[in-house]
Amino acid sequence: LRGRGIASQSTVTRGIMAHLRSEAELVAVIGHEIGHVTGRHSASQMSKQTLAMGGLMVGMAVEPELQRFGGLAQQGLGLLFLKFGRDDENEADELGLRYMTREEYDPRQMLEVFGVLDRVTRAAGGGGRMPDWLATHPSPENRLARIQGLIATTGATGTVVNRAGYVRRLDGMLQGDYRTLFL
């Protein structure tokens, strides 16, 4: 990405790239993914889940009466970990914003990404969405509002967008199931 020191590998698919409209939007996505890595979100989540489930098992072994509520307790822990996942997503968004503005990309382009995510989510789910408290990710609307606030309060600035260059690179890119494209 223009030799700007942004990591070149991330969890970005051809499918999402076709929905993005500029290099700055792609940088926002990659910055978010790098934020997960630098925030050690996967390792932290696994440690918390292991500790909580271990505690639950020990509690049920020590007090057999608790076994009646084991399933309910597991469901409660599952809901708690969804909240931890949303917190990780918010932190990754914030780190992604910081990374992209450090490289002088326009932070408002991250807001465009949330619009893309909202459209893709609605199209895939038929327009309906589960309540935020049951979701692993904050809603695109909540993420948009949060990042708008961060841009305003931090004074994040940048001007690089590179829409034409990005679209030119996408032209002719194969999209779809690669196994069927080449058979």
JSON list of C-alpha atoms in Angstrom, two decimals:
[
{"chain": "A", "resi": 1, "resn": "LEU", "atom": "CA", "xyz": [0.00, 0.00, 0.00]},
{"chain": "A", "resi": 2, "resn": "ARG", "atom": "CA", "xyz": [1.99, 2.85, -1.42]},
{"chain": "A", "resi": 3, "resn": "GLY", "atom": "CA", "xyz": [5.09, 1.86, 0.58]},
{"chain": "A", "resi": 4, "resn": "ARG", "atom": "CA", "xyz": [3.63, 3.52, 3.66]},
{"chain": "A", "resi": 5, "resn": "GLY", "atom": "CA", "xyz": [4.78, 0.92, 6.19]},
{"chain": "A", "resi": 6, "resn": "ILE", "atom": "CA", "xyz": [1.34, -0.68, 6.52]},
{"chain": "A", "resi": 7, "resn": "ALA", "atom": "CA", "xyz": [1.54, -4.46, 6.95]},
{"chain": "A", "resi": 8, "resn": "SER", "atom": "CA", "xyz": [0.82, -6.21, 3.69]},
{"chain": "A", "resi": 9, "resn": "GLN", "atom": "CA", "xyz": [-0.91, -9.33, 5.04]},
{"chain": "A", "resi": 10, "resn": "SER", "atom": "CA", "xyz": [-4.19, -9.47, 6.90]},
{"chain": "A", "resi": 11, "resn": "THR", "atom": "CA", "xyz": [-7.55, -11.18, 6.92]},
{"chain": "A", "resi": 12, "resn": "VAL", "atom": "CA", "xyz": [-8.86, -9.41, 3.85]},
{"chain": "A", "resi": 13, "resn": "THR", "atom": "CA", "xyz": [-10.76, -11.31, 1.20]},
{"chain": "A", "resi": 14, "resn": "ARG", "atom": "CA", "xyz": [-11.39, -10.57, -2.45]},
{"chain": "A", "resi": 15, "resn": "GLY", "atom": "CA", "xyz": [-15.06, -10.31, -1.59]},
{"chain": "A", "resi": 16, "resn": "ILE", "atom": "CA", "xyz": [-14.65, -7.43, 0.85]},
{"chain": "A", "resi": 17, "resn": "MET", "atom": "CA", "xyz": [-12.13, -5.72, -1.42]},
{"chain": "A", "resi": 18, "resn": "ALA", "atom": "CA", "xyz": [-14.75, -5.51, -4.15]},
{"chain": "A", "resi": 19, "resn": "HIS", "atom": "CA", "xyz": [-17.08, -3.65, -1.76]},
{"chain": "A", "resi": 20, "resn": "LEU", "atom": "CA", "xyz": [-14.44, -1.13, -0.71]},
{"chain": "A", "resi": 21, "resn": "ARG", "atom": "CA", "xyz": [-13.96, 1.98, -2.84]},
{"chain": "A", "resi": 22, "resn": "SER", "atom": "CA", "xyz": [-10.52, 3.29, -1.92]},
{"chain": "A", "resi": 23, "resn": "GLU", "atom": "CA", "xyz": [-7.10, 2.42, -0.62]},
{"chain": "A", "resi": 24, "resn": "ALA", "atom": "CA", "xyz": [-7.92, 4.34, 2.57]},
{"chain": "A", "resi": 25, "resn": "GLU", "atom": "CA", "xyz": [-10.93, 2.08, 3.21]},
{"chain": "A", "resi": 26, "resn": "LEU", "atom": "CA", "xyz": [-8.72, -0.98, 2.72]},
{"chain": "A", "resi": 27, "resn": "VAL", "atom": "CA", "xyz": [-6.16, 0.50, 5.12]},
{"chain": "A", "resi": 28, "resn": "ALA", "atom": "CA", "xyz": [-8.95, 0.96, 7.69]},
{"chain": "A", "resi": 29, "resn": "VAL", "atom": "CA", "xyz": [-9.83, -2.75, 7.43]},
{"chain": "A", "resi": 30, "resn": "ILE", "atom": "CA", "xyz": [-6.20, -3.86, 7.61]},
{"chain": "A", "resi": 31, "resn": "GLY", "atom": "CA", "xyz": [-5.53, -1.47, 10.52]},
{"chain": "A", "resi": 32, "resn": "HIS", "atom": "CA", "xyz": [-8.50, -2.98, 12.37]},
{"chain": "A", "resi": 33, "resn": "GLU", "atom": "CA", "xyz": [-7.14, -6.50, 11.84]},
{"chain": "A", "resi": 34, "resn": "ILE", "atom": "CA", "xyz": [-3.66, -5.45, 12.96]},
{"chain": "A", "resi": 35, "resn": "GLY", "atom": "CA", "xyz": [-5.34, -3.93, 16.03]},
{"chain": "A", "resi": 36, "resn": "HIS", "atom": "CA", "xyz": [-6.63, -7.40, 16.93]},
{"chain": "A", "resi": 37, "resn": "VAL", "atom": "CA", "xyz": [-3.09, -8.75, 16.72]},
{"chain": "A", "resi": 38, "resn": "THR", "atom": "CA", "xyz": [-1.43, -5.97, 18.71]},
{"chain": "A", "resi": 39, "resn": "GLY", "atom": "CA", "xyz": [-4.27, -6.08, 21.25]},
{"chain": "A", "resi": 40, "resn": "ARG", "atom": "CA", "xyz": [-3.68, -9.84, 21.64]},
{"chain": "A", "resi": 41, "resn": "HIS", "atom": "CA", "xyz": [-7.43, -10.35, 21.48]},
{"chain": "A", "resi": 42, "resn": "SER", "atom": "CA", "xyz": [-7.42, -14.04, 20.55]},
{"chain": "A", "resi": 43, "resn": "ALA", "atom": "CA", "xyz": [-4.99, -15.02, 23.30]},
{"chain": "A", "resi": 44, "resn": "SER", "atom": "CA", "xyz": [-6.82, -12.91, 25.86]},
{"chain": "A", "resi": 45, "resn": "GLN", "atom": "CA", "xyz": [-10.21, -14.33, 24.90]},
{"chain": "A", "resi": 46, "resn": "MET", "atom": "CA", "xyz": [-8.97, -17.91, 25.11]},
{"chain": "A", "resi": 47, "resn": "SER", "atom": "CA", "xyz": [-7.40, -17.31, 28.53]},
{"chain": "A", "resi": 48, "resn": "LYS", "atom": "CA", "xyz": [-10.58, -15.74, 29.91]},
{"chain": "A", "resi": 49, "resn": "GLN", "atom": "CA", "xyz": [-12.78, -18.53, 28.57]},
{"chain": "A", "resi": 50, "resn": "THR", "atom": "CA", "xyz": [-10.48, -21.26, 29.88]},
{"chain": "A", "resi": 51, "resn": "LEU", "atom": "CA", "xyz": [-10.31, -19.67, 33.32]},
{"chain": "A", "resi": 52, "resn": "ALA", "atom": "CA", "xyz": [-14.07, -19.12, 33.54]},
{"chain": "A", "resi": 53, "resn": "MET", "atom": "CA", "xyz": [-14.98, -22.62, 32.37]},
{"chain": "A", "resi": 54, "resn": "GLY", "atom": "CA", "xyz": [-12.35, -24.14, 34.68]},
{"chain": "A", "resi": 55, "resn": "GLY", "atom": "CA", "xyz": [-13.80, -22.17, 37.59]},
{"chain": "A", "resi": 56, "resn": "LEU", "atom": "CA", "xyz": [-17.28, -23.35, 36.72]},
{"chain": "A", "resi": 57, "resn": "MET", "atom": "CA", "xyz": [-16.16, -26.99, 36.58]},
{"chain": "A", "resi": 58, "resn": "VAL", "atom": "CA", "xyz": [-14.33, -26.73, 39.91]},
{"chain": "A", "resi": 59, "resn": "GLY", "atom": "CA", "xyz": [-17.36, -25.06, 41.48]},
{"chain": "A", "resi": 60, "resn": "MET", "atom": "CA", "xyz": [-19.64, -27.85, 40.28]},
{"chain": "A", "resi": 61, "resn": "ALA", "atom": "CA", "xyz": [-17.19, -30.51, 41.53]},
{"chain": "A", "resi": 62, "resn": "VAL", "atom": "CA", "xyz": [-16.91, -28.90, 44.98]},
{"chain": "A", "resi": 63, "resn": "GLU", "atom": "CA", "xyz": [-20.64, -28.19, 45.28]},
{"chain": "A", "resi": 64, "resn": "PRO", "atom": "CA", "xyz": [-22.62, -30.87, 43.37]},
{"chain": "A", "resi": 65, "resn": "GLU", "atom": "CA", "xyz": [-25.81, -28.84, 43.98]},
{"chain": "A", "resi": 66, "resn": "LEU", "atom": "CA", "xyz": [-24.50, -26.34, 41.38]},
{"chain": "A", "resi": 67, "resn": "GLN", "atom": "CA", "xyz": [-24.63, -28.98, 38.66]},
{"chain": "A", "resi": 68, "resn": "ARG", "atom": "CA", "xyz": [-28.35, -28.31, 38.26]},
{"chain": "A", "resi": 69, "resn": "PHE", "atom": "CA", "xyz": [-27.43, -24.80, 37.09]},
{"chain": "A", "resi": 70, "resn": "GLY", "atom": "CA", "xyz": [-24.40, -25.79, 34.99]},
{"chain": "A", "resi": 71, "resn": "GLY", "atom": "CA", "xyz": [-26.12, -25.28, 31.64]},
{"chain": "A", "resi": 72, "resn": "LEU", "atom": "CA", "xyz": [-27.53, -21.93, 32.66]},
{"chain": "A", "resi": 73, "resn": "ALA", "atom": "CA", "xyz": [-24.14, -20.83, 33.97]},
{"chain": "A", "resi": 74, "resn": "GLN", "atom": "CA", "xyz": [-22.49, -21.84, 30.70]},
{"chain": "A", "resi": 75, "resn": "GLN", "atom": "CA", "xyz": [-25.04, -19.81, 28.72]},
{"chain": "A", "resi": 76, "resn": "GLY", "atom": "CA", "xyz": [-24.42, -16.83, 31.00]},
{"chain": "A", "resi": 77, "resn": "LEU", "atom": "CA", "xyz": [-20.68, -17.10, 30.45]},
{"chain": "A", "resi": 78, "resn": "GLY", "atom": "CA", "xyz": [-21.30, -17.30, 26.70]},
{"chain": "A", "resi": 79, "resn": "LEU", "atom": "CA", "xyz": [-23.19, -14.00, 26.78]},
{"chain": "A", "resi": 80, "resn": "LEU", "atom": "CA", "xyz": [-20.44, -12.44, 28.89]},
{"chain": "A", "resi": 81, "resn": "PHE", "atom": "CA", "xyz": [-17.82, -13.45, 26.33]},
{"chain": "A", "resi": 82, "resn": "LEU", "atom": "CA", "xyz": [-19.87, -11.88, 23.53]},
{"chain": "A", "resi": 83, "resn": "LYS", "atom": "CA", "xyz": [-19.45, -8.58, 25.39]},
{"chain": "A", "resi": 84, "resn": "PHE", "atom": "CA", "xyz": [-15.69, -9.16, 25.63]},
{"chain": "A", "resi": 85, "resn": "GLY", "atom": "CA", "xyz": [-15.69, -9.74, 21.86]},
{"chain": "A", "resi": 86, "resn": "ARG", "atom": "CA", "xyz": [-17.50, -6.44, 21.26]},
{"chain": "A", "resi": 87, "resn": "ASP", "atom": "CA", "xyz": [-14.97, -4.66, 23.49]},
{"chain": "A", "resi": 88, "resn": "ASP", "atom": "CA", "xyz": [-12.15, -6.19, 21.43]},
{"chain": "A", "resi": 89, "resn": "GLU", "atom": "CA", "xyz": [-13.83, -4.99, 18.23]},
{"chain": "A", "resi": 90, "resn": "ASN", "atom": "CA", "xyz": [-14.08, -1.46, 19.61]},
{"chain": "A", "resi": 91, "resn": "GLU", "atom": "CA", "xyz": [-10.42, -1.49, 20.61]},
{"chain": "A", "resi": 92, "resn": "ALA", "atom": "CA", "xyz": [-9.40, -2.83, 17.18]},
{"chain": "A", "resi": 93, "resn": "ASP", "atom": "CA", "xyz": [-11.41, -0.04, 15.54]},
{"chain": "A", "resi": 94, "resn": "GLU", "atom": "CA", "xyz": [-9.65, 2.55, 17.69]},
{"chain": "A", "resi": 95, "resn": "LEU", "atom": "CA", "xyz": [-6.21, 1.09, 16.95]},
{"chain": "A", "resi": 96, "resn": "GLY", "atom": "CA", "xyz": [-7.04, 0.87, 13.23]},
{"chain": "A", "resi": 97, "resn": "LEU", "atom": "CA", "xyz": [-8.00, 4.56, 13.26]},
{"chain": "A", "resi": 98, "resn": "ARG", "atom": "CA", "xyz": [-4.73, 5.42, 14.96]},
{"chain": "A", "resi": 99, "resn": "TYR", "atom": "CA", "xyz": [-2.69, 3.36, 12.48]},
{"chain": "A", "resi": 100, "resn": "MET", "atom": "CA", "xyz": [-4.36, 4.79, 9.39]},
{"chain": "A", "resi": 101, "resn": "THR", "atom": "CA", "xyz": [-4.01, 8.41, 10.52]},
{"chain": "A", "resi": 102, "resn": "ARG", "atom": "CA", "xyz": [-0.39, 7.82, 11.48]},
{"chain": "A", "resi": 103, "resn": "GLU", "atom": "CA", "xyz": [0.16, 7.01, 7.80]},
{"chain": "A", "resi": 104, "resn": "GLU", "atom": "CA", "xyz": [-1.83, 10.13, 6.79]},
{"chain": "A", "resi": 105, "resn": "TYR", "atom": "CA", "xyz": [-4.90, 8.32, 5.45]},
{"chain": "A", "resi": 106, "resn": "ASP", "atom": "CA", "xyz": [-8.21, 10.16, 5.72]},
{"chain": "A", "resi": 107, "resn": "PRO", "atom": "CA", "xyz": [-9.88, 8.84, 8.93]},
{"chain": "A", "resi": 108, "resn": "ARG", "atom": "CA", "xyz": [-13.35, 9.58, 7.55]},
{"chain": "A", "resi": 109, "resn": "GLN", "atom": "CA", "xyz": [-12.84, 6.67, 5.16]},
{"chain": "A", "resi": 110, "resn": "MET", "atom": "CA", "xyz": [-13.18, 4.31, 8.14]},
{"chain": "A", "resi": 111, "resn": "LEU", "atom": "CA", "xyz": [-16.74, 5.61, 8.47]},
{"chain": "A", "resi": 112, "resn": "GLU", "atom": "CA", "xyz": [-17.36, 4.52, 4.88]},
{"chain": "A", "resi": 113, "resn": "VAL", "atom": "CA", "xyz": [-16.25, 1.00, 5.80]},
{"chain": "A", "resi": 114, "resn": "PHE", "atom": "CA", "xyz": [-18.99, 0.80, 8.44]},
{"chain": "A", "resi": 115, "resn": "GLY", "atom": "CA", "xyz": [-21.52, 1.76, 5.78]},
{"chain": "A", "resi": 116, "resn": "VAL", "atom": "CA", "xyz": [-20.21, -1.08, 3.60]},
{"chain": "A", "resi": 117, "resn": "LEU", "atom": "CA", "xyz": [-20.44, -3.52, 6.52]},
{"chain": "A", "resi": 118, "resn": "ASP", "atom": "CA", "xyz": [-23.98, -2.44, 7.25]},
{"chain": "A", "resi": 119, "resn": "ARG", "atom": "CA", "xyz": [-25.07, -2.90, 3.60]},
{"chain": "A", "resi": 120, "resn": "VAL", "atom": "CA", "xyz": [-23.35, -6.30, 3.29]},
{"chain": "A", "resi": 121, "resn": "THR", "atom": "CA", "xyz": [-24.81, -7.48, 6.63]},
{"chain": "A", "resi": 122, "resn": "ARG", "atom": "CA", "xyz": [-28.32, -6.40, 5.69]},
{"chain": "A", "resi": 123, "resn": "ALA", "atom": "CA", "xyz": [-28.07, -8.03, 2.26]},
{"chain": "A", "resi": 124, "resn": "ALA", "atom": "CA", "xyz": [-26.80, -11.31, 3.72]},
{"chain": "A", "resi": 125, "resn": "GLY", "atom": "CA", "xyz": [-29.36, -11.42, 6.53]},
{"chain": "A", "resi": 126, "resn": "GLY", "atom": "CA", "xyz": [-32.41, -10.23, 4.68]},
{"chain": "A", "resi": 127, "resn": "GLY", "atom": "CA", "xyz": [-32.44, -6.88, 6.47]},
{"chain": "A", "resi": 128, "resn": "GLY", "atom": "CA", "xyz": [-32.87, -8.25, 9.99]},
{"chain": "A", "resi": 129, "resn": "ARG", "atom": "CA", "xyz": [-30.24, -8.20, 12.67]},
{"chain": "A", "resi": 130, "resn": "MET", "atom": "CA", "xyz": [-29.90, -9.77, 16.08]},
{"chain": "A", "resi": 131, "resn": "PRO", "atom": "CA", "xyz": [-29.85, -7.54, 19.17]},
{"chain": "A", "resi": 132, "resn": "ASP", "atom": "CA", "xyz": [-26.44, -6.04, 20.02]},
{"chain": "A", "resi": 133, "resn": "TRP", "atom": "CA", "xyz": [-26.23, -7.96, 23.29]},
{"chain": "A", "resi": 134, "resn": "LEU", "atom": "CA", "xyz": [-26.31, -11.25, 21.32]},
{"chain": "A", "resi": 135, "resn": "ALA", "atom": "CA", "xyz": [-23.82, -10.16, 18.66]},
{"chain": "A", "resi": 136, "resn": "THR", "atom": "CA", "xyz": [-20.07, -10.73, 18.55]},
{"chain": "A", "resi": 137, "resn": "HIS", "atom": "CA", "xyz": [-19.52, -7.33, 16.88]},
{"chain": "A", "resi": 138, "resn": "PRO", "atom": "CA", "xyz": [-21.01, -3.95, 17.74]},
{"chain": "A", "resi": 139, "resn": "SER", "atom": "CA", "xyz": [-23.59, -2.82, 15.20]},
{"chain": "A", "resi": 140, "resn": "PRO", "atom": "CA", "xyz": [-22.20, -0.79, 12.30]},
{"chain": "A", "resi": 141, "resn": "GLU", "atom": "CA", "xyz": [-24.27, 2.20, 13.52]},
{"chain": "A", "resi": 142, "resn": "ASN", "atom": "CA", "xyz": [-22.68, 2.05, 17.00]},
{"chain": "A", "resi": 143, "resn": "ARG", "atom": "CA", "xyz": [-19.21, 1.65, 15.52]},
{"chain": "A", "resi": 144, "resn": "LEU", "atom": "CA", "xyz": [-19.81, 4.59, 13.18]},
{"chain": "A", "resi": 145, "resn": "ALA", "atom": "CA", "xyz": [-20.94, 6.85, 16.05]},
{"chain": "A", "resi": 146, "resn": "ARG", "atom": "CA", "xyz": [-18.00, 5.80, 18.21]},
{"chain": "A", "resi": 147, "resn": "ILE", "atom": "CA", "xyz": [-15.40, 6.46, 15.50]},
{"chain": "A", "resi": 148, "resn": "GLN", "atom": "CA", "xyz": [-17.04, 9.79, 14.56]},
{"chain": "A", "resi": 149, "resn": "GLY", "atom": "CA", "xyz": [-16.64, 10.79, 18.21]},
{"chain": "A", "resi": 150, "resn": "LEU", "atom": "CA", "xyz": [-13.01, 9.66, 18.29]},
{"chain": "A", "resi": 151, "resn": "ILE", "atom": "CA", "xyz": [-12.21, 11.58, 15.12]},
{"chain": "A", "resi": 152, "resn": "ALA", "atom": "CA", "xyz": [-13.79, 14.71, 16.61]},
{"chain": "A", "resi": 153, "resn": "THR", "atom": "CA", "xyz": [-12.19, 14.44, 20.05]},
{"chain": "A", "resi": 154, "resn": "THR", "atom": "CA", "xyz": [-8.72, 13.37, 18.94]},
{"chain": "A", "resi": 155, "resn": "GLY", "atom": "CA", "xyz": [-8.52, 15.69, 15.96]},
{"chain": "A", "resi": 156, "resn": "ALA", "atom": "CA", "xyz": [-7.47, 12.74, 13.78]},
{"chain": "A", "resi": 157, "resn": "THR", "atom": "CA", "xyz": [-6.53, 13.99, 10.34]},
{"chain": "A", "resi": 158, "resn": "GLY", "atom": "CA", "xyz": [-5.20, 12.68, 7.08]},
{"chain": "A", "resi": 159, "resn": "THR", "atom": "CA", "xyz": [-5.81, 13.32, 3.43]},
{"chain": "A", "resi": 160, "resn": "VAL", "atom": "CA", "xyz": [-4.75, 10.19, 1.53]},
{"chain": "A", "resi": 161, "resn": "VAL", "atom": "CA", "xyz": [-7.69, 8.34, -0.04]},
{"chain": "A", "resi": 162, "resn": "ASN", "atom": "CA", "xyz": [-6.43, 7.02, -3.42]},
{"chain": "A", "resi": 163, "resn": "ARG", "atom": "CA", "xyz": [-9.77, 6.03, -4.88]},
{"chain": "A", "resi": 164, "resn": "ALA", "atom": "CA", "xyz": [-8.77, 5.91, -8.57]},
{"chain": "A", "resi": 165, "resn": "GLY", "atom": "CA", "xyz": [-5.62, 3.86, -7.99]},
{"chain": "A", "resi": 166, "resn": "TYR", "atom": "CA", "xyz": [-7.46, 1.36, -5.84]},
{"chain": "A", "resi": 167, "resn": "VAL", "atom": "CA", "xyz": [-10.30, 0.89, -8.31]},
{"chain": "A", "resi": 168, "resn": "ARG", "atom": "CA", "xyz": [-7.79, 0.54, -11.17]},
{"chain": "A", "resi": 169, "resn": "ARG", "atom": "CA", "xyz": [-6.02, -2.30, -9.29]},
{"chain": "A", "resi": 170, "resn": "LEU", "atom": "CA", "xyz": [-9.35, -4.07, -8.71]},
{"chain": "A", "resi": 171, "resn": "ASP", "atom": "CA", "xyz": [-10.27, -3.95, -12.39]},
{"chain": "A", "resi": 172, "resn": "GLY", "atom": "CA", "xyz": [-10.21, -7.49, -13.71]},
{"chain": "A", "resi": 173, "resn": "MET", "atom": "CA", "xyz": [-9.68, -9.11, -10.32]},
{"chain": "A", "resi": 174, "resn": "LEU", "atom": "CA", "xyz": [-11.39, -12.49, -10.21]},
{"chain": "A", "resi": 175, "resn": "GLN", "atom": "CA", "xyz": [-14.10, -12.76, -7.62]},
{"chain": "A", "resi": 176, "resn": "GLY", "atom": "CA", "xyz": [-16.02, -15.78, -6.42]},
{"chain": "A", "resi": 177, "resn": "ASP", "atom": "CA", "xyz": [-15.14, -19.35, -5.58]},
{"chain": "A", "resi": 178, "resn": "TYR", "atom": "CA", "xyz": [-11.68, -19.84, -7.08]},
{"chain": "A", "resi": 179, "resn": "ARG", "atom": "CA", "xyz": [-12.25, -23.60, -7.33]},
{"chain": "A", "resi": 180, "resn": "THR", "atom": "CA", "xyz": [-15.01, -23.06, -9.89]},
{"chain": "A", "resi": 181, "resn": "LEU", "atom": "CA", "xyz": [-13.30, -20.16, -11.68]},
{"chain": "A", "resi": 182, "resn": "PHE", "atom": "CA", "xyz": [-10.47, -22.38, -12.91]},
{"chain": "A", "resi": 183, "resn": "LEU", "atom": "CA", "xyz": [-12.24, -25.69, -13.57]}
]
